[in-house]
Amino acid sequence: MSAALQDPAPAPLLRAEKVGKRFGGFVALAEVDLVLRPGERLGLIGPNGSGKSTFVNCISGDFAQHDGSVTLAGAKLDGLKPHARARRGLARTFQLPQPFRSLTVLENVRVPLLFGGHAADATERAMACLEQVELAAKAARLPRELTQVEQRRLELARAIALDPQLLIADEAMAGLSHAEVDQIIALLLRLNAAGTAVIMIEHIMRAVTEFSERLIVFVAGRKIADGAPREVLAMPEVEGAYLGKQ
Amino acid sequence: MSAAGERSVEAVGLDAPRAAVPKLLAPSPHHALFWLCAVLLGAALVVGLRLIGNEYGYFAGYFILQYIVLSSAWNILGGYAGYVNFGAAGFMAAGAYTAIALRKAFGLDLLPGIVAAGFVAGLLGLGTGYLTLRLRGVFFSIATLCLAVVLQTLIVNWDYVGGSRGAYIVRPREVPPFVSYGEYMFVVMLVLAILAVGISRTVELSRLGRGLQAIRDNERAAEAVGVPTLRLKLIATTLCGALMGVAGAPLPYYSGYLNPEAAFSLAYAVNAIAMPLIGGAGSWLGPVIGAVLLGGLQQAATVTISSALNLWIVGWMLVIFVALFPRGIIGWFRRRA
Amino acid sequence: MDPDLILLLNGIVSGLLLGGLYAAAATGLAVSFGMLDIVNIAHPALMVMGAFTVVLIGTALGLDPLLVAVLQAPLFYLLGVLIYGVYHHFFEKRGEEALQGLAFFFGVMFIIEVGLVMAFGPEQRFLDPPYAFITWRLGEIDLPLRMLAPALLALAALGALHLYLKRSFTGLAVAAVAQDAEALRLMAVNPVRIKRLAFGLSVALASIAGGALVVVQPVDPSSGQIFIGRVFAICIMGGMASLPGCLTAALLFGVVENVTATFYGPSWSPAVAFGWLLLVLAFRPQGLFGRMA
């Protein structure tokens, strides 16, 4: 890579180079390149099995091994475990909410703070995160007492507590009502306005188009399009490969 | 809490959750109060037993206290983090034989023996954890299951500590400030039990404990929010192994003779699991309740029924409790309350 | 021929025969642990229980132990169905396999072991069929029937199981149950029913392995403890859910253990098993022949 490519301002927040993953003989993800600016809002779409979640797991460190290389704010992430990446400001949510089921809502959000260097004022910070997602009133509840959208918001509060530079929201709106989707979008926009870059992986097209300033499309483990949402969605190969199937 | 207190919290909760809720949820751990109560309770036990003046009291007390140490140790890994250690007998025997070996080699007494036992058994826990904890939790459990068998093989083949014949430790008739050797052993185990419960309580209420609970609930999510899961699990296995070794170190001093069969007794393995699970794993008090209850029952029952039948009943209690009361006695009461 | 070489050859051959026994002990686990994802740590205890009932029935009726092992297998199948029923109802259904479920199987193991001590005493039990004292000789190599007959029975049981899993509809469903819930739905089978059946089979295999065990060597109630390390090491080395892998690993393991015993003394064999288990877990948890997922 030449020096000219490394220096252009602003420096990229996330740089994925030739990231790929194989399971035995099956190629789940093939040499995907991606550069993300700080504070960017990126939508990632693609049919089921197109490698979206595989890509997320490579970035987040859930796969111990994959091909290619991932850099966050100039620092290489390769070989780092998920917790080390989380502390560097890379947060993610899961397709299905994964709360700590025996801990209260407040304690759920305190966990990332306790291990993120904020042990002294973890409770205050956790309450602040809960207020951002409008869950403060339910701080003493257990996760199973929450509605689905509240569980999604709890998941986001836990991610916010990491004070992330980048948030990967992996289908954070699946199964939610129209109004609830709007709530989550508003939340993500607020978070983004405060400086966090967001990668939104979503099947709900309305959410993706409303939220994203840039859109990429995966099909069969490859990135087939990358650009402004309106232009990408108008591309014939995207329509054929993805939208046509729905 | 008084009715007035509840009402005021509720009233505040509606207006200003920010101020009220943290107060409700994060009570200060009251560490000093706990230690004070524990020491007072311990002193009361010593005084009480001395007033009764029966050697059997010390014997039964030692038996139960030893299980308080063992089950509190198990609970740190099993109850908080959800990783099952089947090797209690192995870790305990490792501690006991460390004490024996040091006694033979350097003439060291019980107290340095206890420290060394904790060190050796802790290393054993760390090693086992290091080799297996990167995998699913069951593999760690399977490894601990075999650990006792292998250690027993090593001890049986190790003539220096008596091999299969066993080893003797000459007990002094009296240890000065104490009225009898039995009282001395009881007090040693009492101190160890207070320390073990205190450590397990401190862990539960600390950052480490929160991290372990997060691991138990959802290891992948814990990792994703920045919990260094492998490191915490290794700390917990080390601590668990060390405390089990500490529980075993006084064993040869207590009985004056130890052979591999007694040191690796199945009773330790099953009780270390049954007591916390029956009392209520996941809280520091659960193992204490389980050990007092189950230990007391077994101690009472040895008079009337055979030791095998005794253990058989413990096995059945374990199975029935995990099936019907998966949160143990504490969980059952909490749900009622 | 060099006496050391003869010793080694004999060690290898009887190791292979021993491996046949281990294969029988470990395939049941390959079904329950490998295919069904049920961590049945009571499996070796069930095998020892099978060995005791073989001694009991065989002595009472004057029957061959291997025959008794096969005849009693249906009863063990029912026992397995019962155990799975309890496990499923209280643990699997509630999603509490990890801690409580494991403690349950530990309890079952413990109840069996102590129960055997209470019923039969801690002494060793054996039942020698007439052929136990015959040894065939092939040149310098001994083929004791005491080891050959159980190994053949074990291989026959393994072969039958392999055919069943590969050829029958329910057998295919068993193979799919852990990996592919979608396929099961398409086959229109109830996964719980399939797991119950397969778990029953795994316990029936434990009974056959127990019968084979008692011909090879005397058993006592705690024999199962030594087998835990062995069977889990073999099962993991073999790649968990693969019967051919399990057989290969068992034969390899039998040879290594037996050769070690020949040259260093049999008292070290449990340590060999554990050492292997740790090495496998540390370096090749995907098994000797598997590939990393």
Short mmCIF file of N, CA, C and O in Angstrom, two decimals, chain B residues 74 86 269-278 294 311-326, chain C residues 91 99-100 102-111:
data_model
loop_
_atom_site.label_atom_id
_atom_site.label_comp_id
_atom_site.label_asym_id
_atom_site.label_seq_id
_atom_site.Cartn_x
_atom_site.Cartn_y
_atom_site.Cartn_z
N TRP B 74 -15.92 -24.20 45.91
CA TRP B 74 -16.61 -24.69 44.69
C TRP B 74 -17.51 -23.61 44.14
O TRP B 74 -17.61 -23.42 42.92
N PHE B 86 -15.48 -30.91 39.24
CA PHE B 86 -15.78 -32.20 39.86
C PHE B 86 -14.61 -32.71 40.69
O PHE B 86 -14.69 -33.78 41.26
N ALA B 269 -15.89 -35.11 46.89
CA ALA B 269 -16.31 -34.72 45.55
C ALA B 269 -17.80 -34.44 45.50
O ALA B 269 -18.24 -33.43 44.95
N VAL B 270 -18.58 -35.33 46.10
CA VAL B 270 -20.03 -35.16 45.97
C VAL B 270 -20.54 -34.06 46.89
O VAL B 270 -21.40 -33.26 46.50
N ASN B 271 -19.98 -33.96 48.08
CA ASN B 271 -20.47 -32.92 48.99
C ASN B 271 -20.12 -31.53 48.51
O ASN B 271 -20.90 -30.59 48.68
N ALA B 272 -18.94 -31.39 47.89
CA ALA B 272 -18.52 -30.07 47.41
C ALA B 272 -19.50 -29.55 46.36
O ALA B 272 -19.64 -28.35 46.19
N ILE B 273 -20.17 -30.45 45.66
CA ILE B 273 -21.15 -30.02 44.66
C ILE B 273 -22.54 -29.95 45.26
O ILE B 273 -23.29 -28.99 45.03
N ALA B 274 -22.87 -30.97 46.05
CA ALA B 274 -24.24 -31.05 46.59
C ALA B 274 -24.52 -29.90 47.55
O ALA B 274 -25.59 -29.30 47.52
N MET B 275 -23.55 -29.56 48.39
CA MET B 275 -23.82 -28.54 49.42
C MET B 275 -24.13 -27.17 48.82
O MET B 275 -25.16 -26.57 49.17
N PRO B 276 -23.29 -26.64 47.93
CA PRO B 276 -23.66 -25.34 47.35
C PRO B 276 -24.95 -25.40 46.54
O PRO B 276 -25.76 -24.46 46.62
N LEU B 277 -25.16 -26.46 45.80
CA LEU B 277 -26.36 -26.52 44.95
C LEU B 277 -27.61 -26.63 45.80
O LEU B 277 -28.66 -26.07 45.47
N ILE B 278 -27.53 -27.38 46.90
CA ILE B 278 -28.70 -27.52 47.76
C ILE B 278 -28.93 -26.24 48.55
O ILE B 278 -30.05 -25.77 48.69
N LEU B 294 -26.30 -30.19 55.35
CA LEU B 294 -25.93 -31.52 54.88
C LEU B 294 -24.84 -32.13 55.76
O LEU B 294 -24.87 -33.32 56.07
N LEU B 311 -23.76 -41.56 52.09
CA LEU B 311 -23.36 -40.91 50.84
C LEU B 311 -24.41 -41.11 49.75
O LEU B 311 -24.65 -40.24 48.92
N TRP B 312 -25.01 -42.27 49.79
CA TRP B 312 -26.05 -42.58 48.79
C TRP B 312 -27.18 -41.57 48.91
O TRP B 312 -27.68 -41.06 47.92
N ILE B 313 -27.54 -41.29 50.16
CA ILE B 313 -28.61 -40.32 50.39
C ILE B 313 -28.20 -38.94 49.88
O ILE B 313 -29.00 -38.23 49.26
N VAL B 314 -26.93 -38.57 50.11
CA VAL B 314 -26.45 -37.28 49.60
C VAL B 314 -26.60 -37.24 48.08
O VAL B 314 -27.05 -36.24 47.50
N GLY B 315 -26.22 -38.33 47.42
CA GLY B 315 -26.36 -38.40 45.96
C GLY B 315 -27.79 -38.18 45.52
O GLY B 315 -28.07 -37.39 44.61
N TRP B 316 -28.72 -38.84 46.17
CA TRP B 316 -30.14 -38.68 45.83
C TRP B 316 -30.61 -37.26 46.10
O TRP B 316 -31.36 -36.68 45.33
N MET B 317 -30.14 -36.71 47.23
CA MET B 317 -30.54 -35.33 47.55
C MET B 317 -30.06 -34.38 46.47
O MET B 317 -30.79 -33.47 46.05
N LEU B 318 -28.83 -34.60 46.00
CA LEU B 318 -28.28 -33.75 44.94
C LEU B 318 -29.18 -33.81 43.70
O LEU B 318 -29.61 -32.79 43.16
N VAL B 319 -29.49 -35.03 43.27
CA VAL B 319 -30.29 -35.20 42.06
C VAL B 319 -31.68 -34.58 42.24
O VAL B 319 -32.18 -33.84 41.38
N ILE B 320 -32.29 -34.84 43.38
CA ILE B 320 -33.65 -34.34 43.60
C ILE B 320 -33.66 -32.82 43.70
O ILE B 320 -34.51 -32.15 43.12
N PHE B 321 -32.67 -32.28 44.39
CA PHE B 321 -32.64 -30.82 44.53
C PHE B 321 -32.39 -30.12 43.21
O PHE B 321 -33.06 -29.14 42.89
N VAL B 322 -31.41 -30.58 42.43
CA VAL B 322 -31.16 -29.86 41.17
C VAL B 322 -32.36 -29.97 40.24
O VAL B 322 -32.60 -29.08 39.43
N ALA B 323 -33.12 -31.08 40.37
CA ALA B 323 -34.29 -31.22 39.50
C ALA B 323 -35.44 -30.33 39.98
O ALA B 323 -36.07 -29.63 39.20
N LEU B 324 -35.72 -30.36 41.27
CA LEU B 324 -36.93 -29.69 41.77
C LEU B 324 -36.67 -28.28 42.28
O LEU B 324 -37.54 -27.41 42.18
N PHE B 325 -35.52 -28.03 42.86
CA PHE B 325 -35.21 -26.69 43.38
C PHE B 325 -33.89 -26.21 42.80
O PHE B 325 -32.88 -26.14 43.51
N PRO B 326 -33.89 -25.88 41.51
CA PRO B 326 -32.61 -25.55 40.87
C PRO B 326 -31.93 -24.32 41.47
O PRO B 326 -30.74 -24.12 41.24
N PHE C 91 -34.13 -30.49 32.88
CA PHE C 91 -32.95 -29.68 32.55
C PHE C 91 -32.94 -29.18 31.11
O PHE C 91 -32.84 -28.00 30.87
N LEU C 99 -25.10 -26.28 34.13
CA LEU C 99 -24.71 -26.47 35.53
C LEU C 99 -25.54 -27.59 36.17
O LEU C 99 -25.03 -28.61 36.57
N GLN C 100 -26.86 -27.38 36.21
CA GLN C 100 -27.71 -28.33 36.90
C GLN C 100 -27.72 -29.70 36.19
O GLN C 100 -27.71 -30.73 36.84
N LEU C 102 -25.38 -31.07 34.39
CA LEU C 102 -24.12 -31.76 34.64
C LEU C 102 -24.11 -32.32 36.06
O LEU C 102 -23.68 -33.45 36.29
N ALA C 103 -24.61 -31.53 37.00
CA ALA C 103 -24.67 -31.99 38.40
C ALA C 103 -25.61 -33.20 38.49
O ALA C 103 -25.35 -34.13 39.27
N PHE C 104 -26.67 -33.20 37.68
CA PHE C 104 -27.60 -34.33 37.68
C PHE C 104 -26.88 -35.62 37.29
O PHE C 104 -26.98 -36.63 37.97
N PHE C 105 -26.13 -35.56 36.19
CA PHE C 105 -25.44 -36.78 35.75
C PHE C 105 -24.36 -37.19 36.74
O PHE C 105 -24.09 -38.37 36.94
N PHE C 106 -23.73 -36.19 37.37
CA PHE C 106 -22.77 -36.52 38.42
C PHE C 106 -23.48 -37.27 39.54
O PHE C 106 -22.97 -38.27 40.05
N GLY C 107 -24.66 -36.78 39.91
CA GLY C 107 -25.44 -37.45 40.96
C GLY C 107 -25.79 -38.88 40.56
O GLY C 107 -25.67 -39.81 41.36
N VAL C 108 -26.21 -39.06 39.30
CA VAL C 108 -26.56 -40.40 38.82
C VAL C 108 -25.34 -41.32 38.92
O VAL C 108 -25.42 -42.45 39.42
N MET C 109 -24.19 -40.80 38.47
CA MET C 109 -22.96 -41.58 38.53
C MET C 109 -22.66 -42.00 39.96
O MET C 109 -22.33 -43.15 40.24
N PHE C 110 -22.81 -41.05 40.84
CA PHE C 110 -22.50 -41.28 42.24
C PHE C 110 -23.46 -42.29 42.85
O PHE C 110 -23.06 -43.20 43.57
N ILE C 111 -24.75 -42.14 42.54
CA ILE C 111 -25.76 -43.05 43.08
C ILE C 111 -25.47 -44.48 42.62
O ILE C 111 -25.55 -45.43 43.40
#
